[in-house]
Amino acid sequence: MYKLPFEVPEITYDEALGVLRGALRFGIEPLLETVEDMLAELGDPDLAFECVQVAGTNGKTSTSRFTAAVLAGEGLSTALYTSPELVSYTERMEVGGSPVSEEAFAHGISAAREAGCRVNERRVAQGLRPYDVTEFDTLTVAAMVVFAEAGVDVAVLECGMGGRWDATSAAKSIRAVAVTGIGLDHMRVLGDTLEKIAGEKAAIIKPGRACVLGAGTATPDSVEDVFLAQARAAGVTPVLLRPERLEDAAGEMHPGVPRRRDDLPRASYRIVRRPARIGAPLELTVATPRATYEELACLKPAYQAANVACAVALAEGYLGRALDAEALFTSVVQCPTPGRFQLLRPEPPVLIDACHNPQSVAAFLTAIDAVAPVREERPTLLAAVLADKDVEGIVAPLARAFPRVAVTQTSSPRALPAAELAALFAEAGAEVTGTYPTVEAATSALCGESYVGCGSITLAGELAALLG
């Protein structure tokens, strides 16, 4: 069992949140050495268990959740590391399917802080510049400590951003990876073309790792070429996940028809039944090089089919064998996906979705079309968007899809001001019925009404905190 190599002060959960707030000033630092040195200082907690890593612009959180659930169903003690949280920071670290306690979370943060201090003290003594230890660096190191002390067998790690420089890539025990898809996101850091972003995410494909390339990597050809080139360079044979019918990947893939790749192993999925209303089941069949799994079902929208299938192929790749079909059915049907087409209030209905870029908005709207096909009968849209996203690419399709729009802004420092967002929706032809300075003000104004909240992960989180 892993043990910390030195004592760390026990701090409260509120004190841990203070540590993380202090680390926010460093922003995003594309530097793996910070986390690598902190883990080494802690005696390599990441070597106490094995890891599965998931990257992608969209679907990576759901795919990570389904993968963790599937591996748990195979009898493994499983941990999950995702971001961001919807309500509490503890949601970022799960053991056995549940968020860790505030005490365990704070303990991990304390260990990470102490490791960072020790590493930087040594660097200063050597005449080197101290590292800027970011919030995500701290959280990632803390998670490794928490998971190691919990004695888990495997941890599923969701990349926070990109892949090449993502803090999760510092883990030395990654055995299998997946990339769900590519979209234009975090362009200031990852690049301004799909191909550049693909290159950053493809970097997680390394020698000795099983690899699944999700449906969203298949088009355009230039994007798939980036992943296949990285796989060849690493000596890795990826499994290509493709829909049997293109309509089953609506919103998941860029325009185009995937090329036939008879030289590579292939997994596929087919939607057998689409949910006709909120709360109705999605049914699908997943076929992999090892097995065919029929009658999988979950109370999710159709866009989750690609994520379920990716998780199945990834779990198989990690285990190196077919899955137990009965256990798989139970794992998929019971897996929660907070913030993804989630009904917060049944009457009058309030639905949230964490879509936050054009590709995930397209997937979300395919689900809306299925359960509420008549635009004029849809509820009000409540929207908030982060300024560093493709705002116009988010606003335009949402404006076309909803008869009425209310806008707000979240507490995130990256939030686009509500007045600016309202102007963009009006320019896109939407009827803007209200502009609210905070999410709380919006929920008060819309009390007693049915609405759909989407446009950013932080909006979904703040709505879940207020109404959940």
Short mmCIF file of N, CA, C and O in Angstrom, two decimals, residues 20 28 39 62 74 83 93-94 97 118 159 170 172 208 241 263 265 300 302 340 352-353 357 361 365 411 416 425 462:
data_model
loop_
_atom_site.label_atom_id
_atom_site.label_comp_id
_atom_site.label_asym_id
_atom_site.label_seq_id
_atom_site.Cartn_x
_atom_site.Cartn_y
_atom_site.Cartn_z
N LEU A 20 -6.35 26.16 -3.79
CA LEU A 20 -6.68 26.11 -5.21
C LEU A 20 -6.96 27.50 -5.77
O LEU A 20 -6.55 27.82 -6.90
N ILE A 28 -2.95 28.76 -17.09
CA ILE A 28 -2.65 27.48 -17.73
C ILE A 28 -1.19 27.47 -18.11
O ILE A 28 -0.71 28.35 -18.84
N LEU A 39 5.24 14.57 -8.39
CA LEU A 39 4.94 13.15 -8.18
C LEU A 39 6.18 12.42 -7.68
O LEU A 39 6.09 11.56 -6.78
N SER A 62 -18.05 12.02 -20.48
CA SER A 62 -18.98 10.89 -20.50
C SER A 62 -18.25 9.59 -20.80
O SER A 62 -18.51 8.56 -20.17
N GLU A 74 -16.24 -5.05 -14.16
CA GLU A 74 -15.35 -6.20 -14.38
C GLU A 74 -14.62 -6.62 -13.11
O GLU A 74 -13.73 -7.45 -13.15
N SER A 83 -12.95 16.72 -14.98
CA SER A 83 -13.05 18.16 -14.74
C SER A 83 -13.92 18.79 -15.82
O SER A 83 -14.06 18.23 -16.91
N MET A 93 -12.75 13.91 -8.21
CA MET A 93 -12.08 12.66 -7.82
C MET A 93 -13.12 11.69 -7.30
O MET A 93 -13.79 11.97 -6.30
N GLU A 94 -13.26 10.57 -7.96
CA GLU A 94 -14.19 9.54 -7.51
C GLU A 94 -13.44 8.25 -7.24
O GLU A 94 -12.50 7.90 -7.96
N GLY A 97 -17.01 4.88 -7.67
CA GLY A 97 -18.24 5.45 -8.20
C GLY A 97 -18.80 6.62 -7.44
O GLY A 97 -19.85 7.15 -7.80
N ARG A 118 8.41 21.82 -1.62
CA ARG A 118 9.70 21.15 -1.52
C ARG A 118 10.46 21.20 -2.85
O ARG A 118 11.67 21.45 -2.87
N CYS A 159 -8.32 14.04 -19.65
CA CYS A 159 -7.46 15.18 -19.91
C CYS A 159 -8.23 16.48 -19.68
O CYS A 159 -9.39 16.60 -20.08
N ALA A 170 1.44 13.26 -17.12
CA ALA A 170 2.61 13.00 -16.29
C ALA A 170 2.53 11.64 -15.60
O ALA A 170 3.55 11.12 -15.11
N LYS A 172 2.81 7.92 -14.98
CA LYS A 172 3.75 6.99 -15.61
C LYS A 172 3.17 5.60 -15.82
O LYS A 172 3.87 4.72 -16.33
N GLY A 208 3.46 1.04 -26.51
CA GLY A 208 3.01 0.12 -25.47
C GLY A 208 1.61 0.37 -24.97
O GLY A 208 1.12 -0.37 -24.10
N LEU A 241 -13.09 3.46 -34.08
CA LEU A 241 -14.52 3.37 -33.77
C LEU A 241 -15.30 4.16 -34.80
O LEU A 241 -15.04 5.36 -35.01
N ASP A 263 -6.92 -2.15 -43.11
CA ASP A 263 -5.64 -2.56 -42.52
C ASP A 263 -5.61 -2.37 -41.01
O ASP A 263 -4.62 -2.75 -40.36
N PRO A 265 -7.84 -2.59 -37.10
CA PRO A 265 -9.01 -3.15 -36.42
C PRO A 265 -10.09 -2.09 -36.24
O PRO A 265 -9.80 -0.90 -36.09
N LYS A 300 -30.31 7.90 -21.72
CA LYS A 300 -29.48 8.99 -22.22
C LYS A 300 -29.95 9.39 -23.61
O LYS A 300 -30.61 8.63 -24.31
N ALA A 302 -29.37 10.29 -27.70
CA ALA A 302 -28.72 9.48 -28.72
C ALA A 302 -27.24 9.80 -28.89
O ALA A 302 -26.45 8.93 -29.26
N ARG A 340 -25.17 16.23 -18.39
CA ARG A 340 -25.33 15.87 -19.79
C ARG A 340 -26.80 15.50 -20.03
O ARG A 340 -27.24 14.44 -19.62
N ILE A 352 -30.68 20.67 -18.28
CA ILE A 352 -29.37 21.28 -18.50
C ILE A 352 -28.51 20.37 -19.36
O ILE A 352 -28.67 19.15 -19.36
N ASP A 353 -27.63 21.00 -20.10
CA ASP A 353 -26.63 20.25 -20.85
C ASP A 353 -25.35 21.08 -20.88
O ASP A 353 -25.39 22.30 -21.03
N ASN A 357 -19.30 24.15 -27.10
CA ASN A 357 -18.64 24.51 -28.35
C ASN A 357 -19.55 24.06 -29.49
O ASN A 357 -20.53 23.34 -29.27
N VAL A 361 -22.74 21.47 -29.19
CA VAL A 361 -24.06 22.05 -29.38
C VAL A 361 -24.83 21.28 -30.46
O VAL A 361 -26.03 21.00 -30.31
N LEU A 365 -28.37 19.43 -29.93
CA LEU A 365 -29.57 19.76 -30.70
C LEU A 365 -30.16 18.55 -31.41
O LEU A 365 -31.37 18.50 -31.64
N SER A 411 -20.36 32.87 -12.88
CA SER A 411 -19.37 33.50 -12.01
C SER A 411 -17.94 33.30 -12.51
O SER A 411 -17.00 33.84 -11.93
N LEU A 416 -18.56 35.48 -20.81
CA LEU A 416 -18.91 36.60 -21.68
C LEU A 416 -20.00 37.41 -21.01
O LEU A 416 -21.00 36.85 -20.53
N PHE A 425 -27.13 37.10 -29.75
CA PHE A 425 -28.34 36.33 -30.02
C PHE A 425 -29.34 37.14 -30.85
O PHE A 425 -29.97 36.61 -31.77
N GLU A 462 -23.75 25.72 -12.18
CA GLU A 462 -24.42 26.68 -11.29
C GLU A 462 -25.92 26.40 -11.21
O GLU A 462 -26.54 26.54 -10.15
#
